[in-house]
PDB file of C-alpha atoms in Angstrom:
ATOM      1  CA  UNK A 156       0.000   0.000   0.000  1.00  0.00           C
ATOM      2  CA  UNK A 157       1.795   3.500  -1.223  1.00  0.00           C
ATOM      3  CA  UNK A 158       1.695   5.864   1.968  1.00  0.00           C
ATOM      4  CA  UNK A 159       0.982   9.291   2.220  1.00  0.00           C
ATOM      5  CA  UNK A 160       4.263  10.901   2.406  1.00  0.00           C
ATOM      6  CA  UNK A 161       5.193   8.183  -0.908  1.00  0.00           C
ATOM      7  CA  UNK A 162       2.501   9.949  -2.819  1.00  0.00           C
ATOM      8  CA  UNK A 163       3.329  13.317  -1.708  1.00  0.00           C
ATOM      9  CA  UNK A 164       6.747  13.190  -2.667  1.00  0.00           C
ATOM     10  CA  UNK A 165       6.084  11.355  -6.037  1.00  0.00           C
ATOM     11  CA  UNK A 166       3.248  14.711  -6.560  1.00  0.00           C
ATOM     12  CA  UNK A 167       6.210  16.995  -5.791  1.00  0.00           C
ATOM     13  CA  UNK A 168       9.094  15.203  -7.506  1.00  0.00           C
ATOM     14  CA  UNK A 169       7.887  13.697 -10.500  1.00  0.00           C
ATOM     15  CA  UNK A 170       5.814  17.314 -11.732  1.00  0.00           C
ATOM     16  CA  UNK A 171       7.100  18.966 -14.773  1.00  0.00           C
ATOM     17  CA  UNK A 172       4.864  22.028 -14.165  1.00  0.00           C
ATOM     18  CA  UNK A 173       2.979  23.924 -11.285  1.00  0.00           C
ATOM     19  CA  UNK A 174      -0.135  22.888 -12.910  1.00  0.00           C
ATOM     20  CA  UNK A 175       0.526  19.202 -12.743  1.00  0.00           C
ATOM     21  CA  UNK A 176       1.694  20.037  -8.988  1.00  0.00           C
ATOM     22  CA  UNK A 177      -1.739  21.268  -8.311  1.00  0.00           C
ATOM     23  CA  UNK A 178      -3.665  18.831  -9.851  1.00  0.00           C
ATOM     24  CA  UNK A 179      -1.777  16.081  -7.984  1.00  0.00           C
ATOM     25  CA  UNK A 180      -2.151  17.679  -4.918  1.00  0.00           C
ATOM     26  CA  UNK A 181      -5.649  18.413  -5.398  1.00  0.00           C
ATOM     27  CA  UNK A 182      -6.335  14.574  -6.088  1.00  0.00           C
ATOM     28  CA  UNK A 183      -4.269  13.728  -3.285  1.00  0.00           C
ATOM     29  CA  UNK A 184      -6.720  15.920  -1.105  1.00  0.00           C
ATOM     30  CA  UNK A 185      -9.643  14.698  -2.211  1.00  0.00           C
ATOM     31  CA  UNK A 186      -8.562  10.965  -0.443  1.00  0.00           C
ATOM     32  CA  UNK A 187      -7.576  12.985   2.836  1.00  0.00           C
ATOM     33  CA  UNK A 188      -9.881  16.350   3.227  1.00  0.00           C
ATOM     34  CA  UNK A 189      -8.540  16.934   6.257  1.00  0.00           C
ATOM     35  CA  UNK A 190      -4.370  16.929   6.114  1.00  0.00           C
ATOM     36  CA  UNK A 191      -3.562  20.091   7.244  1.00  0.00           C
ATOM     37  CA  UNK A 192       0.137  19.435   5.605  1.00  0.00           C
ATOM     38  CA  UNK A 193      -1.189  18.559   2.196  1.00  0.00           C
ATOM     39  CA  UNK A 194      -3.950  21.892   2.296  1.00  0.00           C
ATOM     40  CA  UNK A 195      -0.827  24.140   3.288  1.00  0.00           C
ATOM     41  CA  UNK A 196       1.008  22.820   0.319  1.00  0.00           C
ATOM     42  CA  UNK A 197      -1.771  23.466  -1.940  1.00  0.00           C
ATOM     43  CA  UNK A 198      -2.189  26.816  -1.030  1.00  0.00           C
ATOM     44  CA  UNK A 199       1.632  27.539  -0.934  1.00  0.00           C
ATOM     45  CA  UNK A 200       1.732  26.372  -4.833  1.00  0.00           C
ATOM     46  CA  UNK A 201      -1.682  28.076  -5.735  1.00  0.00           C
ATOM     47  CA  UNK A 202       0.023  31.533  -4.352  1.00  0.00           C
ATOM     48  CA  UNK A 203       3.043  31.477  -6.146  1.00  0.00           C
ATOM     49  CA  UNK A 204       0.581  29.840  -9.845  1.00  0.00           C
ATOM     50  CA  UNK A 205       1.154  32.172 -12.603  1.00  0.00           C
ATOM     51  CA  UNK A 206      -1.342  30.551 -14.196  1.00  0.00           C
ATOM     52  CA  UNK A 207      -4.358  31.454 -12.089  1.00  0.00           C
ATOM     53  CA  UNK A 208      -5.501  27.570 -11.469  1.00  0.00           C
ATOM     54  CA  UNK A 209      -6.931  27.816  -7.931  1.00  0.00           C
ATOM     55  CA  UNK A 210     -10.356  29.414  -7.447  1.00  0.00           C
ATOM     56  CA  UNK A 211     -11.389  31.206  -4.432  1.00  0.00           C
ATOM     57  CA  UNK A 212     -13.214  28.161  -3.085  1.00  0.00           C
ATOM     58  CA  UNK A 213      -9.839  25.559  -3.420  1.00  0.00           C
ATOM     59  CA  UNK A 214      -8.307  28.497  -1.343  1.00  0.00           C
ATOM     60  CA  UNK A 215     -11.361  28.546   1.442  1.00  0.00           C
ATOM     61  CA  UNK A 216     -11.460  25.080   1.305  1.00  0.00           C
ATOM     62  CA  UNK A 217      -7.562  24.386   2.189  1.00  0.00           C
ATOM     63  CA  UNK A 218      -7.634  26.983   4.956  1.00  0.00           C
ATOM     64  CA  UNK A 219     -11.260  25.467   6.490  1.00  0.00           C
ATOM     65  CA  UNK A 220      -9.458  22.748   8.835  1.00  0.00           C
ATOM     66  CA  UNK A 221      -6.456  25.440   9.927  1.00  0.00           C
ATOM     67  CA  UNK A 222      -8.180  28.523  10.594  1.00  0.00           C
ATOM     68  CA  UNK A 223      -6.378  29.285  13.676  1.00  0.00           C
ATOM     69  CA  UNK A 224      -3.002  28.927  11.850  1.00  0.00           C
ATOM     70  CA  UNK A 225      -1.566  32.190  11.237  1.00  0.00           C
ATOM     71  CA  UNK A 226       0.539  30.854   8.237  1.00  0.00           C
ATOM     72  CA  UNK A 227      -2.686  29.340   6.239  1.00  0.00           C
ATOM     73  CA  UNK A 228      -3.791  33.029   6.333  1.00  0.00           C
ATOM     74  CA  UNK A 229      -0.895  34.850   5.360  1.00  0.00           C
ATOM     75  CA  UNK A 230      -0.999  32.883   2.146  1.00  0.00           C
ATOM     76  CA  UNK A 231      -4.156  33.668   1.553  1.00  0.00           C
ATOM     77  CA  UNK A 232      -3.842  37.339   2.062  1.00  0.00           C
ATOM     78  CA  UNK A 233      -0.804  36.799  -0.380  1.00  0.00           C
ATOM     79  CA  UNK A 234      -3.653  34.957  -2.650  1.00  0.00           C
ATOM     80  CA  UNK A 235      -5.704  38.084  -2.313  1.00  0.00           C
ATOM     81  CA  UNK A 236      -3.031  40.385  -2.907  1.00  0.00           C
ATOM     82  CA  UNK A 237      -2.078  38.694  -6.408  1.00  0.00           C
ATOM     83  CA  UNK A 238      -5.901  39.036  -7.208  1.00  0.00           C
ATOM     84  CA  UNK A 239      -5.682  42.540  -5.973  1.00  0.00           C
ATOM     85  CA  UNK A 240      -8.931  41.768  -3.816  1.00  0.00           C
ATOM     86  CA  UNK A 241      -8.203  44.344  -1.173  1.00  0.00           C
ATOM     87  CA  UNK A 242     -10.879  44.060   0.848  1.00  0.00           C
ATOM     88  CA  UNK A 243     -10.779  39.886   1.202  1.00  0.00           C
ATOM     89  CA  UNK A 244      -6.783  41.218   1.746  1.00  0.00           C
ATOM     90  CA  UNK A 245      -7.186  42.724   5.228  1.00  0.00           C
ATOM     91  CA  UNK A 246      -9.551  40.658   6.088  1.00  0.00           C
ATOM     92  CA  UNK A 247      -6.701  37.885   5.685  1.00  0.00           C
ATOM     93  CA  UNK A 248      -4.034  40.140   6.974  1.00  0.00           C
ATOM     94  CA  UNK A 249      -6.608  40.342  10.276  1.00  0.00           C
ATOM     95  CA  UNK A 250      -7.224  36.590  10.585  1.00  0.00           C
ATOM     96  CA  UNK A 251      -3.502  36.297  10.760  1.00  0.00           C
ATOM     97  CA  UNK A 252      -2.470  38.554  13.150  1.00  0.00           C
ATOM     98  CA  UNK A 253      -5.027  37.709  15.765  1.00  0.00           C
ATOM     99  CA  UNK A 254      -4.475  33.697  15.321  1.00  0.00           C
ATOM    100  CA  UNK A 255      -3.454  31.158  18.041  1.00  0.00           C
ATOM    101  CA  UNK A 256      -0.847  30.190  16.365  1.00  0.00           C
ATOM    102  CA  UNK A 257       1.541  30.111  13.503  1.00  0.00           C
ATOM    103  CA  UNK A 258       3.137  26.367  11.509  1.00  0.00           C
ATOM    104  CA  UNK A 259       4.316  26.644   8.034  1.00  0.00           C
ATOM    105  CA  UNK A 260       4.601  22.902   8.243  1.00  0.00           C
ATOM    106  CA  UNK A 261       8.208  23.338   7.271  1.00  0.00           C
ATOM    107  CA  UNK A 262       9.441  20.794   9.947  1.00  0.00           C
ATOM    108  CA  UNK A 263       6.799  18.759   9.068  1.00  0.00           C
ATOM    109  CA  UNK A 264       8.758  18.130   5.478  1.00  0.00           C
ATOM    110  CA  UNK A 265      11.514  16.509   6.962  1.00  0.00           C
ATOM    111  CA  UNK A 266       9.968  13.503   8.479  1.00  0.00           C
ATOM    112  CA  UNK A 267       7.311  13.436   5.165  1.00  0.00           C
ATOM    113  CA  UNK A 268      10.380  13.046   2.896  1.00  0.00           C
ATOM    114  CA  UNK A 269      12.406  11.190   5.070  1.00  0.00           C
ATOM    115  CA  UNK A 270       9.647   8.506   5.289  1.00  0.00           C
ATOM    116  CA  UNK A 271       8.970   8.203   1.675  1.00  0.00           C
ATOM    117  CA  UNK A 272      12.904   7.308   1.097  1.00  0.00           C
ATOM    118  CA  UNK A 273      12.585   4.627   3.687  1.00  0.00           C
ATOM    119  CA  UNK A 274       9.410   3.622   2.279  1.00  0.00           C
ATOM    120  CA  UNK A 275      11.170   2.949  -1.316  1.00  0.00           C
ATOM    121  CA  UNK A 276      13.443   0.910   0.124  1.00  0.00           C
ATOM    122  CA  UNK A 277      16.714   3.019   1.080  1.00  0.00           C
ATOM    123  CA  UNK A 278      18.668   2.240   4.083  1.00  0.00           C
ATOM    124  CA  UNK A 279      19.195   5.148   6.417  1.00  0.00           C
ATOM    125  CA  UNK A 280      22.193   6.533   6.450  1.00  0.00           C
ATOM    126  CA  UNK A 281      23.607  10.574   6.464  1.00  0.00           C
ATOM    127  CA  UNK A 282      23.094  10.148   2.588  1.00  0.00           C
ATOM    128  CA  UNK A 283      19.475   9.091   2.506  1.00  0.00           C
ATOM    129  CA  UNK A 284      19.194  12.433   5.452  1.00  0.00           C
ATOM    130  CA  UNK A 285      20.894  14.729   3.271  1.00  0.00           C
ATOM    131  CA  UNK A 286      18.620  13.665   0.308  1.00  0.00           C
ATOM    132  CA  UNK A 287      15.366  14.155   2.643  1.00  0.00           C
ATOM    133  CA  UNK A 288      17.110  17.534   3.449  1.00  0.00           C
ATOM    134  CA  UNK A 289      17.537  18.209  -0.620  1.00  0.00           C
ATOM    135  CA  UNK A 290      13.702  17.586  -1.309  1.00  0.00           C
ATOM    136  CA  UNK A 291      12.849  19.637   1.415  1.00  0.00           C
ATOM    137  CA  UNK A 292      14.645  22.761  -0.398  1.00  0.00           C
ATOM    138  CA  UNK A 293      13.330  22.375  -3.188  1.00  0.00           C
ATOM    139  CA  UNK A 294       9.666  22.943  -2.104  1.00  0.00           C
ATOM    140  CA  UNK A 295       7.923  26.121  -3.053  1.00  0.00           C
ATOM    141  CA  UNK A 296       8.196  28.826  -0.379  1.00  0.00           C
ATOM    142  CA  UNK A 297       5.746  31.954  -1.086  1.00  0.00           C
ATOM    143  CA  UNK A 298       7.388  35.807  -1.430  1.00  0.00           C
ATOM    144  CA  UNK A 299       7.018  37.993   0.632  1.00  0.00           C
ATOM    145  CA  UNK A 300       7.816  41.049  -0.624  1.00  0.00           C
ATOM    146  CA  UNK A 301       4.802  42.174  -2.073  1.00  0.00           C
ATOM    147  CA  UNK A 302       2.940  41.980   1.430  1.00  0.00           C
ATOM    148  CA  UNK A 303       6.141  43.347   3.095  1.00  0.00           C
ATOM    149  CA  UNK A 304       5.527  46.521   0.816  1.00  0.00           C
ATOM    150  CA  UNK A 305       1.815  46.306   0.968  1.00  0.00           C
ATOM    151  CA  UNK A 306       2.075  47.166   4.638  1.00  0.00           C
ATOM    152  CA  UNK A 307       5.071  49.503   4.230  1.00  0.00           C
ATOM    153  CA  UNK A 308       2.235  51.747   2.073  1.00  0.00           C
ATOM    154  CA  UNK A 309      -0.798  51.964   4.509  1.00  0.00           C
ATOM    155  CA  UNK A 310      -1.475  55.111   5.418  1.00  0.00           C
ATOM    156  CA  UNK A 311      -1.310  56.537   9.277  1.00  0.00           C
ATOM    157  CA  UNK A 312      -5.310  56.619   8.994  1.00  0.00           C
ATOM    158  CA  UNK A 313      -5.231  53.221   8.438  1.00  0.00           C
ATOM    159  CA  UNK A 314      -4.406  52.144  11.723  1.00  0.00           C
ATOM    160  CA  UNK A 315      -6.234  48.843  12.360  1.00  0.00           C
ATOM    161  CA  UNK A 316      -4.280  47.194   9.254  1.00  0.00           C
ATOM    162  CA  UNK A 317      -0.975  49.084  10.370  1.00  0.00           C
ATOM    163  CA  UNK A 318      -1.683  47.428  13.918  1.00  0.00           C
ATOM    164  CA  UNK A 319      -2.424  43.683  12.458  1.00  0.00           C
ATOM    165  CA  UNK A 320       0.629  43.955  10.441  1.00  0.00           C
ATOM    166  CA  UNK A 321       2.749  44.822  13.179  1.00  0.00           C
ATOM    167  CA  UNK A 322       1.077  41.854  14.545  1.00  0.00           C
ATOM    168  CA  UNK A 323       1.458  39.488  11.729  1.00  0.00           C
ATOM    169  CA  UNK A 324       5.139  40.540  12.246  1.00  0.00           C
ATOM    170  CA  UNK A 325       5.437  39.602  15.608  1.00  0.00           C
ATOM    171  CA  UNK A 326       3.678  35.734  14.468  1.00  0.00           C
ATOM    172  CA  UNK A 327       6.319  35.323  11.802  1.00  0.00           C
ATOM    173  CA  UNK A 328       9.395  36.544  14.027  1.00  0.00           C
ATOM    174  CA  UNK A 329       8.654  34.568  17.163  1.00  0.00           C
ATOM    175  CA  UNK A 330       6.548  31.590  15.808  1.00  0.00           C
ATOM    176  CA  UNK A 331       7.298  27.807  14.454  1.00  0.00           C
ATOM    177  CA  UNK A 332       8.578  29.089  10.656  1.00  0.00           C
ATOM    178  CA  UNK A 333      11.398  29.148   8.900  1.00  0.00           C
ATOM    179  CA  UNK A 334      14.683  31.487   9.965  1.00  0.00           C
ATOM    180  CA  UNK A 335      13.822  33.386   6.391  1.00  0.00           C
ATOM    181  CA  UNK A 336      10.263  33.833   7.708  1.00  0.00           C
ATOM    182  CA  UNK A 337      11.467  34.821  11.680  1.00  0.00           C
ATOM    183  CA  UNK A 338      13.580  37.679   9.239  1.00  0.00           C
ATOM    184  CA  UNK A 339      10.556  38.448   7.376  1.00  0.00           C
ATOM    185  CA  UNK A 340       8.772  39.338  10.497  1.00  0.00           C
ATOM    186  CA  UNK A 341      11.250  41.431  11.574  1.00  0.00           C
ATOM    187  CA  UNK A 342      11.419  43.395   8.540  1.00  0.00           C
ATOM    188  CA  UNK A 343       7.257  44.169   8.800  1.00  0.00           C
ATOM    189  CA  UNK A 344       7.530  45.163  12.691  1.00  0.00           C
ATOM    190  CA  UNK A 345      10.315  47.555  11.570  1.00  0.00           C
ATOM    191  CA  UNK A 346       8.472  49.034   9.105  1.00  0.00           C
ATOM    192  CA  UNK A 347       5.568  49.643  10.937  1.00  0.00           C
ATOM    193  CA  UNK A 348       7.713  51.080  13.848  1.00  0.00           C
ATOM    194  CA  UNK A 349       9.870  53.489  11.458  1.00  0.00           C
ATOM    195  CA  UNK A 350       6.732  54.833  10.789  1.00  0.00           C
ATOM    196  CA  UNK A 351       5.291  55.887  13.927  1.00  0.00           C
ATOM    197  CA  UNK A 352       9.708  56.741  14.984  1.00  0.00           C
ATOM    198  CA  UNK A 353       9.784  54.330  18.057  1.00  0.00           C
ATOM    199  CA  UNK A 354      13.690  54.060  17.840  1.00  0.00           C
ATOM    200  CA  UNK A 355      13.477  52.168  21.163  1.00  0.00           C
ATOM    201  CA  UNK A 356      11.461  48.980  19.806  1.00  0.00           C
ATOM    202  CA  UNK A 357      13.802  49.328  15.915  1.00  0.00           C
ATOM    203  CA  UNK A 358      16.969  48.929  18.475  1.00  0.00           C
ATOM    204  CA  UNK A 359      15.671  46.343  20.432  1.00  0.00           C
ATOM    205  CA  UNK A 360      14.620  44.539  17.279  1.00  0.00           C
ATOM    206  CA  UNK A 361      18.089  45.219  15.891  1.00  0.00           C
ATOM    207  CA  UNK A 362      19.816  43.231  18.879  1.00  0.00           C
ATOM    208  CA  UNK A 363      17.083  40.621  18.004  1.00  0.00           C
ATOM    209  CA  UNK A 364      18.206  39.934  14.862  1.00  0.00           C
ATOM    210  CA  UNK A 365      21.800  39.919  15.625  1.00  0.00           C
ATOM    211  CA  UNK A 366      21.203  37.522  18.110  1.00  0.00           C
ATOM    212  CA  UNK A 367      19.464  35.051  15.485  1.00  0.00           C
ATOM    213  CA  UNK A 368      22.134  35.609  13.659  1.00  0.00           C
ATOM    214  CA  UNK A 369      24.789  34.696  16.067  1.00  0.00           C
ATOM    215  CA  UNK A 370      23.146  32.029  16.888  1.00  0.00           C
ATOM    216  CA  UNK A 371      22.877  30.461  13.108  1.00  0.00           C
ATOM    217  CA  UNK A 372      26.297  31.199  12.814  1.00  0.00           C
ATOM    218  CA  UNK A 373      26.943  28.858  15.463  1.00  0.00           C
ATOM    219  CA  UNK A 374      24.741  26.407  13.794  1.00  0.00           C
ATOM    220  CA  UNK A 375      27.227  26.449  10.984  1.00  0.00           C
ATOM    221  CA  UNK A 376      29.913  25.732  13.188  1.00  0.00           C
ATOM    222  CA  UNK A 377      28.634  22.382  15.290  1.00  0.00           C
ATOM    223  CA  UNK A 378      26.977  20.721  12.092  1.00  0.00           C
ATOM    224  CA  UNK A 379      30.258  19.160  12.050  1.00  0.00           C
ATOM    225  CA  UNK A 380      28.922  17.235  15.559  1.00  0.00           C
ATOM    226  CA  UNK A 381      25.191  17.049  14.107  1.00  0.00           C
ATOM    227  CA  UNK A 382      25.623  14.716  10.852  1.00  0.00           C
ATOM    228  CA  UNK A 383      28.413  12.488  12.445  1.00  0.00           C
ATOM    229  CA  UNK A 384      25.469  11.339  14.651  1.00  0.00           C
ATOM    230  CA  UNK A 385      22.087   9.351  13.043  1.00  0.00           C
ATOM    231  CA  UNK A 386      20.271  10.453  16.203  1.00  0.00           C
ATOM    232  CA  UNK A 387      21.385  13.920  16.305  1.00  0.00           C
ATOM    233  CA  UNK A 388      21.039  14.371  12.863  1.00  0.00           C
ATOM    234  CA  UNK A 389      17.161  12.687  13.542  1.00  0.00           C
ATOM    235  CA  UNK A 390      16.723  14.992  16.969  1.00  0.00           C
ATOM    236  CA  UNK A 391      17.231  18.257  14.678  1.00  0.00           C
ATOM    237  CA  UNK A 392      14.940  16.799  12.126  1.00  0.00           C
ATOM    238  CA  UNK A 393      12.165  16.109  15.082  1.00  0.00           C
ATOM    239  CA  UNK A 394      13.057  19.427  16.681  1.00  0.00           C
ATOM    240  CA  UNK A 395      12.227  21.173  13.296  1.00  0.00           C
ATOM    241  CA  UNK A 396       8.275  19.642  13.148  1.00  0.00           C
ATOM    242  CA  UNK A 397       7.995  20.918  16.807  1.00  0.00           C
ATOM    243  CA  UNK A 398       9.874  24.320  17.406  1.00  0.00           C
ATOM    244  CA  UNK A 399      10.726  25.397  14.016  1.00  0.00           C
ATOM    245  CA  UNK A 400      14.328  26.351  12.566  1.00  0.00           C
ATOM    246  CA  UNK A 401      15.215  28.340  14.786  1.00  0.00           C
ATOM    247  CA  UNK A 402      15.128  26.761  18.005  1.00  0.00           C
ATOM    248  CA  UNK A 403      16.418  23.765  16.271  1.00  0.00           C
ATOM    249  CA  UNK A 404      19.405  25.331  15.495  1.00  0.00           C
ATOM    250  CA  UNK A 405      19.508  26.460  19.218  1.00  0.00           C
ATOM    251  CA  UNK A 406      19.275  23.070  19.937  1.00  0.00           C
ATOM    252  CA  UNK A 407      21.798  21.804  18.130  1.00  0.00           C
ATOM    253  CA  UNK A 408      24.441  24.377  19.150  1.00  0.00           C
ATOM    254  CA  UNK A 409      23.625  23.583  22.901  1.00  0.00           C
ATOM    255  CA  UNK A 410      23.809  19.907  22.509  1.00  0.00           C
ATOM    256  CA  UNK A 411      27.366  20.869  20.924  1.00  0.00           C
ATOM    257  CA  UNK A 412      28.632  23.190  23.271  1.00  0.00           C
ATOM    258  CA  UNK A 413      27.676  19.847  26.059  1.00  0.00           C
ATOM    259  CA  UNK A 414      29.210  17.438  23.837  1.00  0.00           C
ATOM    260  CA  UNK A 415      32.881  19.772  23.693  1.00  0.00           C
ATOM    261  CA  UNK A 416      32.835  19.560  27.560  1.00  0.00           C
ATOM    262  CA  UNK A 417      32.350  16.076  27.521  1.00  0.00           C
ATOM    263  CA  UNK A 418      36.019  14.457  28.112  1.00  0.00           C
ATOM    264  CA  UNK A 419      34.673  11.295  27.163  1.00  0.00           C
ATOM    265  CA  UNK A 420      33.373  12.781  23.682  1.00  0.00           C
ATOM    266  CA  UNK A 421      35.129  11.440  20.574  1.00  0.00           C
ATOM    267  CA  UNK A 422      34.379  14.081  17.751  1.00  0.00           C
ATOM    268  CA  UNK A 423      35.623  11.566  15.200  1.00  0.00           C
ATOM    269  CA  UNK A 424      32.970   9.272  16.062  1.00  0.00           C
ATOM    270  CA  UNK A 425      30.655   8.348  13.002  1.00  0.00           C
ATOM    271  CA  UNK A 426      27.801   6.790  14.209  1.00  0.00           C
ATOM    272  CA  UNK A 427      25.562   5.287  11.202  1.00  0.00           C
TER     273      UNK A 427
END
């Protein structure tokens, strides 16, 4: 019996065009209505569809089991935004920043293609990771930049939608995303604050980012300890799904930091 996470990553890999993406995806959907990871997909692909493929009611219909998911909601404001539907646009922009919670279900990659590479039949190994890892990268991630300048614009009369995009920043800085997401956050709370002058918070958030920084510098630096080890390197992986990059890398730069005042620690040590 092919799995899930089989026939996702056959409906990613073998595509030759978004539209064949889409209609995969949409079939695959139709057998599980309710898989938040395979709606978020969906709607990540229809945003960034040239060719105009997904209708309104695909987009309400992926976000229906997730509404409390910030990130389901910032794609659809993007959604709106390509459509220039402004008024469907704040409403999104609203639903975001006043959600429980954020998950762009980037973690949640790792284990799907992971699985599917056992599931064909490859032994695990740092090579069979690293190709998990590859997959992962190549998955669609939605821009930005257009909402990023969207809120830049709003007026100082328009100060609910200047407040939920200050708020939409805070989600994507401080929630379970990807590090280029936690920077894309930072960049909409800055904007908002230049704005209104508050040098205060833009210093504070300054020292915030160069703290992310130093620590993903640091990641750098101990993945020589992560991939020598099959259950560090499946700890990050797990730590991704649950905390987002971020903290994973905060993890991993702990656990190395322990592991260089262990005596006993042998940094040669492959362990596959």
């Amino acid at each position: 019996m092919t799995t899930f996470e089989a026939k996702f990553a056959f409906s990613i890999l073998s595509s030759k065009t978004q539209q064949e993406t889409i209609e995969k995806l949409r079939a695959l959907i139709k057998d599980s209505p309710d898989n938040k990871y395979l709606n978020y997909q969906l709607l990540s692909m229809c945003v960034i569809d040239k060719e105009h493929q997904c209708s309104t009611s695909v987009i309400d219909f992926s976000i229906e089991n997730d509404k409390q998911n910030a990130a389901v909601w910032i794609l659809k404001a993007q959604y709106e935004l390509n459509n220039n539907h402004s008024k469907k646009l704040e409403e999104a922009i609203i639903e975001a920043a006043n959600a429980a919670l954020i998950d762009t279900y980037w973690g949640e990659s790792y284990g799907v293609f992971d699985s599917a590479i056992e599931q064909v039949g490859v032994p695990n190994s740092l090579q069979s990771k690293m190709a998990a890892i590859g997959m992962v990268a190549a998955l669609p991630m939605s821009p930005y930049h257009k909402l990023i300048q969207y809120c830049k614009n709003l007026k100082l009369s328009q100060a609910e939608m200047i407040e939920s995009c200050l708020l939409l920043g805070k989600q994507l800085s401080y929630g379970k995303a990807t590090l280029l997401e936690n920077y894309m956050g930072y960049a909409l709370q800055e904007h908002v604050h230049k704005r209104f002058n508050n040098t205060k918070r833009l210093d504070e958030l300054k020292q915030e980012k160069q703290r992310l920084t130093e620590t993903m510098n640091l990641f750098q630096d101990a993945t020589s300890y992560l991939f020598l080890s099959n259950n560090r390197t499946s700890e990050w992986m797990l730590k991704q799904k649950e905390v987002g990059e971020l903290e994973a890398a905060t993890y991993i730069v702990e656990e190395a930091i322990r592991l260089s005042a262990d005596p006993n620690f042998d940094p040669c040590k492959v362990d596959w």
